[in-house]
Coordinates of C-alpha atoms in Angstrom, one line a residue:
Chain A
X1 CA 0.5 18.9 -41.9
X2 CA -3.0 17.4 -42.4
X3 CA -1.4 14.1 -43.4
X4 CA 0.7 14.0 -40.2
X5 CA -2.5 14.8 -38.2
X6 CA -4.3 12.0 -40.0
X7 CA -1.6 9.5 -39.1
X8 CA -1.6 10.6 -35.5
X9 CA -5.4 10.3 -35.3
X10 CA -5.2 6.9 -36.9
X11 CA -2.6 5.8 -34.4
X12 CA -4.9 7.3 -31.7
X13 CA -7.5 4.6 -32.4
X14 CA -5.0 1.8 -31.7
X15 CA -6.5 -1.4 -30.3
X16 CA -5.9 -1.6 -26.5
X17 CA -4.2 -5.0 -26.9
X18 CA -1.3 -3.2 -28.6
X19 CA -1.1 -1.0 -25.5
X20 CA -1.1 -4.1 -23.3
X21 CA 1.7 -5.6 -25.4
X22 CA 3.9 -2.5 -25.2
X23 CA 3.4 -2.3 -21.4
X24 CA 4.2 -6.0 -21.1
X25 CA 7.4 -5.5 -23.0
X26 CA 8.3 -2.3 -21.1
X27 CA 8.1 -4.3 -17.9
X28 CA 9.7 -7.5 -19.1
X29 CA 12.7 -6.2 -21.1
X30 CA 14.4 -4.2 -18.3
X31 CA 14.1 -7.3 -16.0
X32 CA 16.1 -9.3 -18.5
X33 CA 18.5 -6.4 -19.5
X34 CA 18.9 -4.2 -16.4
X35 CA 19.8 -0.5 -17.0
X36 CA 21.3 0.1 -13.5
X37 CA 19.7 3.5 -13.1
X38 CA 21.1 5.3 -10.0
X39 CA 18.8 5.3 -6.9
X40 CA 18.6 8.4 -4.8
X41 CA 17.0 8.1 -1.3
X42 CA 14.2 10.5 -0.5
X43 CA 13.9 12.2 2.9
X44 CA 11.0 9.9 3.9
X45 CA 13.2 6.8 3.3
X46 CA 16.2 8.4 5.0
X47 CA 14.1 9.0 8.1
X48 CA 13.2 5.3 8.4
X49 CA 16.9 4.3 8.0
X50 CA 17.9 6.9 10.6
X51 CA 15.2 5.7 13.0
X52 CA 16.5 2.1 12.8
X53 CA 20.1 3.3 13.1
X54 CA 19.3 5.3 16.2
X55 CA 18.2 2.2 18.1
X56 CA 20.6 0.8 20.7
X57 CA 22.0 -2.7 20.1
X58 CA 19.6 -5.5 21.3
X59 CA 16.6 -3.3 20.9
X60 CA 13.2 -5.1 20.8
X61 CA 11.5 -4.3 17.5
X62 CA 7.9 -5.2 16.7
X63 CA 7.4 -5.8 12.9
X64 CA 3.8 -6.2 11.7
X65 CA 3.1 -7.8 8.4
X66 CA -0.1 -6.5 6.8
X67 CA 0.1 -7.5 3.2
X68 CA -0.5 -10.5 1.0
X69 CA 0.6 -11.9 -2.4
X70 CA -1.1 -9.2 -4.4
X71 CA 1.1 -6.4 -2.9
X72 CA 4.1 -8.6 -2.3
X73 CA 6.2 -7.1 -5.1
X74 CA 5.9 -3.7 -3.4
X75 CA 6.1 -4.5 0.3
X76 CA 8.1 -7.8 0.5
X77 CA 11.4 -6.2 -0.6
X78 CA 11.1 -3.5 2.0
X79 CA 10.3 -6.1 4.7
X80 CA 13.3 -8.1 3.7
X81 CA 15.5 -5.0 3.6
X82 CA 14.3 -3.9 7.1
X83 CA 14.9 -7.3 8.6
X84 CA 18.4 -7.4 7.2
X85 CA 19.1 -4.0 8.7
X86 CA 17.6 -5.0 12.1
X87 CA 19.6 -8.2 12.3
X88 CA 22.8 -6.6 11.1
X89 CA 22.5 -4.1 13.9
X90 CA 21.8 -7.0 16.4
X91 CA 18.2 -6.3 17.3
X92 CA 15.5 -8.8 18.4
X93 CA 12.5 -9.1 16.1
X94 CA 8.9 -9.8 17.1
X95 CA 6.5 -10.4 14.3
X96 CA 2.7 -10.0 14.4
X97 CA 0.2 -10.1 11.5
X98 CA -3.0 -8.2 11.2
X99 CA -3.8 -9.9 7.9
X100 CA -4.1 -13.7 7.6
X101 CA -1.9 -13.9 4.6
X102 CA 0.7 -11.7 6.4
X103 CA 1.8 -14.7 8.3
X104 CA 2.8 -16.5 5.1
X105 CA 4.8 -13.4 4.1
X106 CA 6.4 -13.2 7.5
X107 CA 7.4 -16.8 7.4
X108 CA 8.9 -16.4 3.9
X109 CA 10.8 -13.2 4.8
X110 CA 12.2 -14.6 8.0
X111 CA 13.2 -17.9 6.4
X112 CA 15.2 -16.0 3.8
X113 CA 16.8 -13.5 6.1
X114 CA 16.9 -14.8 9.7
X115 CA 17.4 -18.5 8.9
X116 CA 19.4 -18.6 5.7
X117 CA 21.4 -15.4 5.7
X118 CA 22.0 -14.8 9.5
X119 CA 21.5 -18.3 10.8
X120 CA 19.6 -17.0 13.8
X121 CA 17.7 -19.0 16.4
X122 CA 13.9 -19.0 16.5
X123 CA 12.7 -18.0 20.0
X124 CA 15.9 -16.3 20.9
X125 CA 16.6 -13.8 18.1
X126 CA 13.2 -13.6 16.6
X127 CA 9.6 -14.9 17.1
X128 CA 6.5 -15.0 14.9
X129 CA 3.4 -14.4 17.1
X130 CA 1.2 -14.8 14.0
X131 CA -2.2 -13.7 13.0
X132 CA -5.2 -12.8 15.2
X133 CA -8.6 -11.7 13.8
X134 CA -10.0 -8.4 15.1
X135 CA -8.2 -5.7 13.2
X136 CA -7.6 -2.6 15.4
X137 CA -8.9 -4.5 18.4
X138 CA -5.8 -6.7 18.1
X139 CA -3.6 -3.6 18.2
X140 CA -5.5 -2.3 21.2
X141 CA -5.3 -5.7 22.9
X142 CA -1.5 -5.8 22.3
X143 CA -1.2 -2.3 23.8
X144 CA -2.9 -3.6 26.9
X145 CA -1.7 -7.2 27.3
X146 CA 0.0 -9.2 24.6
X147 CA -0.2 -12.4 26.6
X148 CA -4.0 -12.3 26.8
X149 CA -4.1 -12.0 23.0
X150 CA -1.2 -14.4 22.2
X151 CA -1.1 -17.4 24.5
X152 CA 0.9 -19.3 21.8
X153 CA 3.1 -18.2 18.9
X154 CA 2.5 -19.1 15.2
X155 CA 4.2 -22.5 15.7
X156 CA 1.9 -23.4 18.6
X157 CA 4.6 -22.9 21.3
X158 CA 3.4 -21.4 24.6
X159 CA 4.5 -17.8 24.7
X160 CA 5.6 -18.3 28.3
X161 CA 8.1 -20.9 27.1
X162 CA 9.7 -18.6 24.5
X163 CA 12.9 -17.1 25.9
X164 CA 12.6 -14.0 23.7
X165 CA 9.1 -13.2 25.2
X166 CA 10.5 -12.8 28.7
X167 CA 9.5 -9.3 30.0
X168 CA 7.4 -8.6 27.0
X169 CA 3.9 -7.9 28.1
X170 CA 2.6 -5.0 26.1
X171 CA 3.5 -2.7 23.2
X172 CA 5.2 -0.2 25.5
X173 CA 7.9 -2.9 26.2
X174 CA 9.1 -2.6 22.6
X175 CA 11.7 0.0 21.4
X176 CA 10.4 0.4 17.9
X177 CA 7.5 -0.6 15.7
X178 CA 7.5 -1.2 12.0
X179 CA 4.3 -1.7 10.0
X180 CA 4.7 -3.3 6.6
X181 CA 1.2 -2.4 5.4
X182 CA -0.9 -2.6 2.3
X183 CA -4.1 -1.2 3.6
X184 CA -6.6 -1.7 6.4
X185 CA -5.9 -2.7 9.1
X186 CA -2.4 -1.3 9.0
X187 CA -0.3 1.7 9.6
X188 CA -3.1 4.0 10.5
X189 CA -4.3 1.6 13.2
X190 CA -0.8 1.2 14.6
X191 CA -0.5 5.0 14.9
X192 CA -3.9 5.6 16.4
X193 CA -3.9 2.7 18.9
X194 CA -0.3 1.8 19.6
X195 CA 2.4 4.4 18.7
X196 CA 0.5 7.6 19.7
X197 CA -0.8 6.4 23.1
X198 CA 2.4 4.6 24.2
X199 CA 5.0 6.8 22.6
X200 CA 6.9 3.9 21.0
X201 CA 8.4 5.2 17.7
X202 CA 6.9 3.8 14.6
X203 CA 8.0 3.7 11.0
X204 CA 6.2 2.2 8.0
X205 CA 6.5 0.8 4.6
X206 CA 3.4 0.9 2.4
X207 CA 2.2 0.5 -1.2
X208 CA 2.6 3.6 -3.4
X209 CA -1.2 4.2 -3.4
X210 CA -1.3 4.5 0.5
X211 CA 1.4 7.1 0.7
X212 CA -1.1 10.0 0.4
X213 CA -2.9 8.8 3.5
X214 CA 0.2 8.3 5.6
X215 CA 2.2 11.4 4.5
X216 CA 0.4 13.8 7.0
X217 CA 1.4 11.5 9.8
X218 CA 5.0 11.5 8.6
X219 CA 5.0 15.3 8.4
X220 CA 3.6 15.6 11.9
X221 CA 6.3 13.3 13.3
X222 CA 3.8 10.6 14.3
X223 CA 5.4 8.2 11.8
X224 CA 9.2 8.2 11.6
X225 CA 9.6 8.1 7.8
X226 CA 7.9 6.0 5.2
X227 CA 9.1 3.5 2.6
X228 CA 6.8 4.4 -0.3
X229 CA 6.2 1.5 -2.6
X230 CA 8.8 -0.3 -4.6
X231 CA 10.9 2.9 -5.0
X232 CA 11.0 3.2 -1.2
X233 CA 12.2 -0.4 -1.0
X234 CA 14.9 0.2 -3.6
X235 CA 16.0 3.3 -1.8
X236 CA 16.2 1.4 1.5
X237 CA 18.2 -1.4 -0.1
X238 CA 20.6 1.3 -1.4
X239 CA 21.0 2.8 2.1
X240 CA 21.8 -0.5 3.7
X241 CA 24.1 -1.4 0.8
X242 CA 22.4 -4.6 -0.1
X243 CA 20.6 -4.4 -3.5
X244 CA 17.7 -6.8 -3.7
X245 CA 14.4 -7.4 -5.4
X246 CA 13.4 -3.8 -5.0
X247 CA 16.4 -2.5 -6.8
X248 CA 16.0 -5.0 -9.7
X249 CA 12.4 -4.0 -10.1
X250 CA 13.1 -0.3 -10.4
X251 CA 14.3 -0.3 -14.0
X252 CA 11.1 -2.1 -15.0
X253 CA 9.0 0.4 -13.1
X254 CA 10.9 3.3 -14.5
X255 CA 10.4 2.3 -18.1
X256 CA 6.8 1.3 -17.5
X257 CA 6.1 4.7 -16.0
X258 CA 7.8 6.4 -18.9
X259 CA 5.7 4.5 -21.4
X260 CA 2.5 5.4 -19.6
X261 CA 3.6 9.1 -19.6
X262 CA 4.3 8.9 -23.3
X263 CA 0.9 7.3 -23.9
X264 CA -0.8 10.1 -21.9
X265 CA 1.1 12.8 -24.0
X266 CA 0.3 11.0 -27.3
X267 CA -3.4 10.7 -26.2
X268 CA -3.5 14.4 -25.5
X269 CA -2.0 15.2 -28.9
X270 CA -4.8 13.3 -30.6
X271 CA -7.3 15.0 -28.4
X272 CA -5.9 18.4 -29.3
X273 CA -6.0 17.6 -33.0
X274 CA -9.6 16.3 -32.7
X275 CA -10.8 19.4 -30.9
X276 CA -9.1 21.8 -33.4
X277 CA -10.7 19.9 -36.3
X278 CA -14.1 20.0 -34.7
X279 CA -13.8 23.8 -34.2
X280 CA -12.7 24.1 -37.8
X281 CA -15.6 22.3 -39.3
Chain B
X1 CA -40.2 -6.5 20.5
X2 CA -38.2 -5.4 23.5
X3 CA -35.6 -8.1 22.7
X4 CA -35.3 -7.0 19.1
X5 CA -35.3 -3.2 19.7
X6 CA -34.8 -1.8 23.2
X7 CA -32.3 -4.3 24.5
X8 CA -29.9 -4.1 21.6
X9 CA -30.1 -0.3 21.7
X10 CA -29.4 -0.4 25.5
X11 CA -26.4 -2.7 25.0
X12 CA -25.0 -0.4 22.3
X13 CA -25.6 2.7 24.4
X14 CA -24.1 1.3 27.6
X15 CA -21.0 -0.3 25.9
X16 CA -20.6 2.8 23.8
X17 CA -20.6 5.1 26.8
X18 CA -18.3 2.8 28.8
X19 CA -15.8 2.7 25.9
X20 CA -15.9 6.4 25.5
X21 CA -15.4 7.1 29.2
X22 CA -12.6 4.6 29.2
X23 CA -10.4 7.2 27.5
X24 CA -11.2 9.9 30.1
X25 CA -11.8 8.2 33.4
X26 CA -8.9 6.8 35.4
X27 CA -10.7 3.9 36.9
X28 CA -9.1 0.4 36.8
X29 CA -12.4 -1.3 36.3
X30 CA -13.5 0.7 33.2
X31 CA -9.9 0.8 31.9
X32 CA -9.6 -3.0 32.2
X33 CA -13.0 -3.4 30.4
X34 CA -12.1 -1.1 27.5
X35 CA -8.5 -2.4 27.1
X36 CA -9.0 -6.1 27.7
X37 CA -12.5 -7.4 27.9
X38 CA -14.1 -5.2 25.2
X39 CA -11.3 -6.0 22.7
X40 CA -11.6 -9.7 23.4
X41 CA -15.3 -9.5 22.9
X42 CA -14.6 -7.9 19.6
X43 CA -12.2 -10.7 18.7
X44 CA -14.9 -13.3 19.5
X45 CA -17.5 -11.5 17.5
X46 CA -15.1 -11.0 14.6
X47 CA -14.5 -14.8 14.6
X48 CA -18.3 -15.4 14.5
X49 CA -18.6 -12.9 11.7
X50 CA -16.1 -14.9 9.6
X51 CA -18.3 -18.0 10.1
X52 CA -21.5 -16.1 9.2
X53 CA -19.7 -14.5 6.2
X54 CA -18.7 -18.0 5.0
X55 CA -22.3 -19.3 5.3
X56 CA -23.6 -16.3 3.5
X57 CA -21.1 -16.7 0.7
X58 CA -22.2 -20.4 0.3
X59 CA -25.9 -19.4 0.4
X60 CA -25.5 -16.8 -2.4
X61 CA -23.2 -18.8 -4.6
X62 CA -25.3 -22.0 -4.2
X63 CA -28.5 -20.1 -5.1
X64 CA -26.8 -18.7 -8.2
X65 CA -25.9 -22.2 -9.3
X66 CA -29.3 -23.8 -8.6
X67 CA -31.2 -21.0 -10.3
X68 CA -28.6 -20.9 -13.1
X69 CA -28.4 -17.1 -12.9
X70 CA -25.9 -15.2 -15.2
X71 CA -22.3 -16.2 -14.5
X72 CA -23.4 -19.3 -12.5
X73 CA -20.4 -21.2 -13.9
X74 CA -18.0 -19.0 -11.9
X75 CA -20.0 -19.7 -8.7
X76 CA -19.0 -23.4 -9.1
X77 CA -15.4 -22.4 -8.8
X78 CA -16.2 -20.3 -5.8
X79 CA -17.9 -23.2 -4.1
X80 CA -15.2 -25.7 -5.1
X81 CA -12.5 -23.4 -3.9
X82 CA -14.3 -22.9 -0.6
X83 CA -14.6 -26.7 0.1
X84 CA -11.0 -27.3 -1.1
X85 CA -9.9 -24.8 1.5
X86 CA -12.1 -26.4 4.2
X87 CA -10.5 -29.8 3.4
X88 CA -7.0 -28.4 3.4
X89 CA -7.6 -26.5 6.6
X90 CA -9.6 -28.9 8.7
X91 CA -9.6 -32.4 7.2
X92 CA -6.5 -33.3 5.3
X93 CA -3.1 -31.9 6.3
X94 CA -0.9 -33.6 3.7
X95 CA 2.0 -33.8 6.0
X96 CA 1.6 -36.0 9.2
X97 CA 4.8 -34.6 10.7
X98 CA 3.2 -31.2 11.3
X99 CA 0.7 -30.4 14.1
X100 CA -2.8 -29.2 13.3
X101 CA -3.0 -25.4 13.3
X102 CA 0.7 -25.0 12.5
X103 CA 0.0 -26.9 9.2
X104 CA -1.5 -23.8 7.7
X105 CA 1.9 -22.2 7.1
X106 CA 4.2 -25.2 7.3
X107 CA 6.0 -26.5 4.2
X108 CA 4.7 -29.8 2.6
X109 CA 1.1 -29.3 3.7
X110 CA -1.9 -29.1 1.4
X111 CA -2.9 -25.7 2.7
X112 CA 0.6 -24.2 2.1
X113 CA 0.5 -25.8 -1.4
X114 CA -2.8 -24.2 -2.0
X115 CA -1.5 -20.8 -0.8
X116 CA 1.7 -21.0 -2.8
X117 CA 0.5 -22.4 -6.1
X118 CA -3.2 -21.2 -6.3
X119 CA -3.9 -18.2 -4.1
X120 CA -0.5 -16.4 -4.6
X121 CA -0.4 -16.5 -8.4
X122 CA -4.1 -15.7 -8.8
X123 CA -3.9 -12.8 -6.4
X124 CA -0.7 -11.4 -7.9
X125 CA -2.1 -11.7 -11.4
X126 CA -5.2 -9.8 -10.5
X127 CA -3.1 -7.0 -9.1
X128 CA -0.6 -7.0 -11.9
X129 CA -3.4 -6.6 -14.5
X130 CA -3.9 -3.1 -13.0
X131 CA -0.8 -1.9 -14.8
X132 CA -2.3 -2.8 -18.2
X133 CA -5.6 -1.2 -17.4
X134 CA -4.0 1.9 -16.0
X135 CA -2.0 2.3 -19.2
X136 CA -5.0 1.9 -21.4
X137 CA -7.2 4.1 -19.3
X138 CA -4.7 6.9 -19.0
X139 CA -4.2 6.9 -22.8
X140 CA -7.9 7.3 -23.4
X141 CA -9.2 9.3 -20.5
X142 CA -6.4 11.5 -19.1
X143 CA -7.1 14.6 -21.2
X144 CA -6.3 18.3 -20.8
X145 CA -10.0 19.3 -20.8
X146 CA -9.8 22.2 -18.2
X147 CA -7.5 23.7 -15.7
X148 CA -8.2 21.1 -12.9
X149 CA -7.6 18.3 -15.3
X150 CA -4.4 19.9 -16.5
X151 CA -3.1 20.3 -12.9
X152 CA -3.9 16.7 -12.2
X153 CA -2.2 15.5 -15.4
X154 CA 0.9 17.6 -14.9
X155 CA 1.3 16.6 -11.2
X156 CA 0.5 13.0 -12.1
X157 CA 3.3 13.0 -14.7
X158 CA 5.8 14.6 -12.3
X159 CA 5.0 12.0 -9.6
X160 CA 5.2 9.1 -12.0
X161 CA 8.5 10.1 -13.4
X162 CA 10.0 11.7 -10.3
X163 CA 9.3 8.7 -8.0
X164 CA 11.4 6.3 -10.1
X165 CA 15.2 6.3 -10.6
X166 CA 14.7 7.5 -14.2
X167 CA 13.4 10.8 -12.8
X168 CA 16.7 11.4 -10.9
X169 CA 18.6 10.9 -14.2
X170 CA 16.7 13.6 -16.0
X171 CA 18.5 16.9 -15.6
X172 CA 16.5 19.9 -14.4
X173 CA 18.0 21.8 -17.5
X174 CA 16.3 19.3 -19.8
X175 CA 13.0 20.0 -18.1
X176 CA 13.6 23.7 -18.5
X177 CA 14.2 23.3 -22.3
X178 CA 11.0 21.3 -22.4
X179 CA 9.2 24.1 -20.6
X180 CA 10.5 26.6 -23.2
X181 CA 9.1 24.4 -25.9
X182 CA 5.7 24.0 -24.2
X183 CA 5.5 27.8 -23.6
X184 CA 6.4 28.5 -27.2
X185 CA 3.7 26.1 -28.4
X186 CA 1.2 27.8 -26.1
X187 CA 2.2 31.2 -27.4
X188 CA 1.8 30.0 -31.0
X189 CA -1.7 28.6 -30.3
X190 CA -2.8 31.7 -28.5
X191 CA -1.3 34.5 -30.6
X192 CA -0.8 32.6 -34.0
X193 CA 2.2 34.9 -34.7
X194 CA 5.3 33.1 -36.0
X195 CA 7.7 35.9 -35.1
X196 CA 6.5 36.1 -31.5
X197 CA 6.7 32.3 -31.2
X198 CA 10.2 32.2 -32.6
X199 CA 11.3 35.0 -30.4
X200 CA 9.9 33.3 -27.3
X201 CA 11.5 30.0 -28.2
X202 CA 14.9 31.6 -29.0
X203 CA 14.8 33.8 -25.9
X204 CA 14.0 30.9 -23.7
X205 CA 16.7 28.6 -25.1
X206 CA 19.2 31.4 -24.8
X207 CA 18.3 32.2 -21.1
X208 CA 18.4 28.5 -20.1
X209 CA 21.7 27.9 -22.0
X210 CA 23.5 31.0 -20.5
X211 CA 22.1 30.2 -17.0
X212 CA 23.2 26.5 -17.3
X213 CA 26.6 27.4 -18.6
X214 CA 27.2 29.8 -15.8
X215 CA 26.3 27.2 -13.1
X216 CA 28.1 24.3 -14.8
X217 CA 24.9 22.3 -15.6
X218 CA 24.3 20.6 -12.2
X219 CA 21.7 17.9 -12.7
X220 CA 19.6 18.8 -9.6
X221 CA 19.7 22.6 -9.9
X222 CA 17.5 24.6 -9.9
X223 CA 15.5 22.3 -7.6
X224 CA 12.3 23.7 -8.9
X225 CA 12.8 21.9 -12.2
X226 CA 14.4 18.7 -10.8
X227 CA 11.7 16.0 -10.9
X228 CA 12.5 14.1 -7.6
X229 CA 12.6 17.4 -5.6
X230 CA 9.4 18.6 -7.4
X231 CA 7.6 15.3 -6.6
X232 CA 8.7 15.5 -3.0
X233 CA 7.2 19.0 -2.8
X234 CA 3.9 17.8 -4.3
X235 CA 3.8 14.9 -1.8
X236 CA 4.7 17.1 1.2
X237 CA 2.6 20.2 0.5
X238 CA -0.5 20.1 -1.8
X239 CA -1.0 16.4 -1.2
X240 CA -0.6 16.6 2.6
X241 CA -3.0 19.6 2.7
X242 CA -5.7 17.6 0.8
X243 CA -5.1 14.4 2.8
X244 CA -5.3 16.2 6.1
X245 CA -8.6 17.9 5.1
X246 CA -10.0 14.5 4.1
X247 CA -8.7 12.9 7.4
X248 CA -10.3 15.6 9.5
X249 CA -13.5 15.3 7.6
X250 CA -13.6 11.5 8.1
X251 CA -12.8 12.0 11.7
X252 CA -15.7 14.4 12.3
X253 CA -18.0 12.0 10.3
X254 CA -16.9 9.1 12.5
X255 CA -17.5 11.2 15.6
X256 CA -20.9 12.3 14.6
X257 CA -22.0 8.7 13.6
X258 CA -20.6 7.3 16.8
X259 CA -22.6 9.8 18.9
X260 CA -25.7 8.9 16.9
X261 CA -25.1 5.2 17.6
X262 CA -24.5 5.8 21.3
X263 CA -27.5 8.0 21.8
X264 CA -29.7 5.4 20.0
X265 CA -30.5 7.8 17.1
X266 CA -28.8 5.6 14.4
X267 CA -30.5 2.2 14.4
X268 CA -29.4 0.7 11.1
X269 CA -27.7 -2.1 12.9
X270 CA -31.0 -3.5 14.1
X271 CA -32.5 -3.2 10.7
X272 CA -34.4 0.1 11.1

């Protein structure tokens, strides 16, 4: 028994580079050899799907991009999934960005979905208003008067010359808001300054780490569901029936989580043996 | 002194009160100020803040290089990156077919190239490194030292496994067998009696097996031991309770600080 304990303790002093290597392999291998694990939608994801489904055709949906390349693997799949869902149901999409790099993400997502997949017309089916500095002041400004804040769109076209912007003057003119958010400014600001005061329903997609902050608002009904990190994106892809980047990343995330859990358990076994020995001697 | 002290405090007080009253008084003048003018002022000030921030960044990094303080080599990259972005943003577009301003996100421009091939991979790499450090840190630091640490560890494991598809593939009966094993180990450590340990283990296995057989081994029943349902419960109950308490605390803190600013008690913004 002591020999086994010695082996475990020896393994417990493993160089951290071995841990890095194991994690690297745990992420890489499932990407090359997918396991196809079944994806089950949680209530929070189902609520987002139901909120979009409840919209009447031709609804005006404001989608805000508040993330950058660092959180792209988590948020981008859900943004793409949501855009697919919105365009499939025949809605009009208006894009704003509270983060400067959000505009790059919006461009990329709309190129992929609106342009390549659905062959939609810019200015008639969707529009990118772009980034404005000012964080929550931008949200508040949009609630009051979009045209004061955005005189031109992201392509430099006068907002007054964009057909889709006809009769759009403030947030209350939209039927639905979706915030694809990786932090501040993001979902919380949209709830506080736009959705709550105007009553326009809002759903969100966030990084896993942000879910704790948003969950109270989901439970209170202020936010109509939440797509929580990459699992949320994969669940949404499953609901709309179009597997994408979120789904393919889930096997890798599953195995990586499992490996980390095994590390934690193993670490605790060594800790237990150490404490038992120190008590003994 | 009056320009440095009394006037700024007066401006903060008047604007603070006007903004506060804007929420409660139905007057078009105040409403328009709060909703339109004040937010636009904020936008203008935020733009100036970016400019000041850039100048400050250059000042600090430049100082580091000139004085050759520790890590000054990295500052060269910071300064180089800053000027490269200035060139790509204001001086050289790289694609004459695109208008100034729009060039920032247009294909074929230097700025877009910089974003796609420098900023994106660097930013993604920094974030991705977290996975490796989390794994290493959890291995070394996540220990069952006391009750609180144990609760944190168990709920952490449930969330980690329950959130991903792998969790939905793990039957609640497997978790129950695992529980029987853990309880048996705990009994053995506590009582150090092989007979009691064996009886506990055998009794537990028998109960789970008979119960499972009678129900036909449904993967998600009983829900108490099904990881996705369990993690949903953790998210929606203990987590929400804690998060709400924190949110209310922060809200009260913001309120108290705002009142201090408006009444001129808090003067840190003028350097006092």
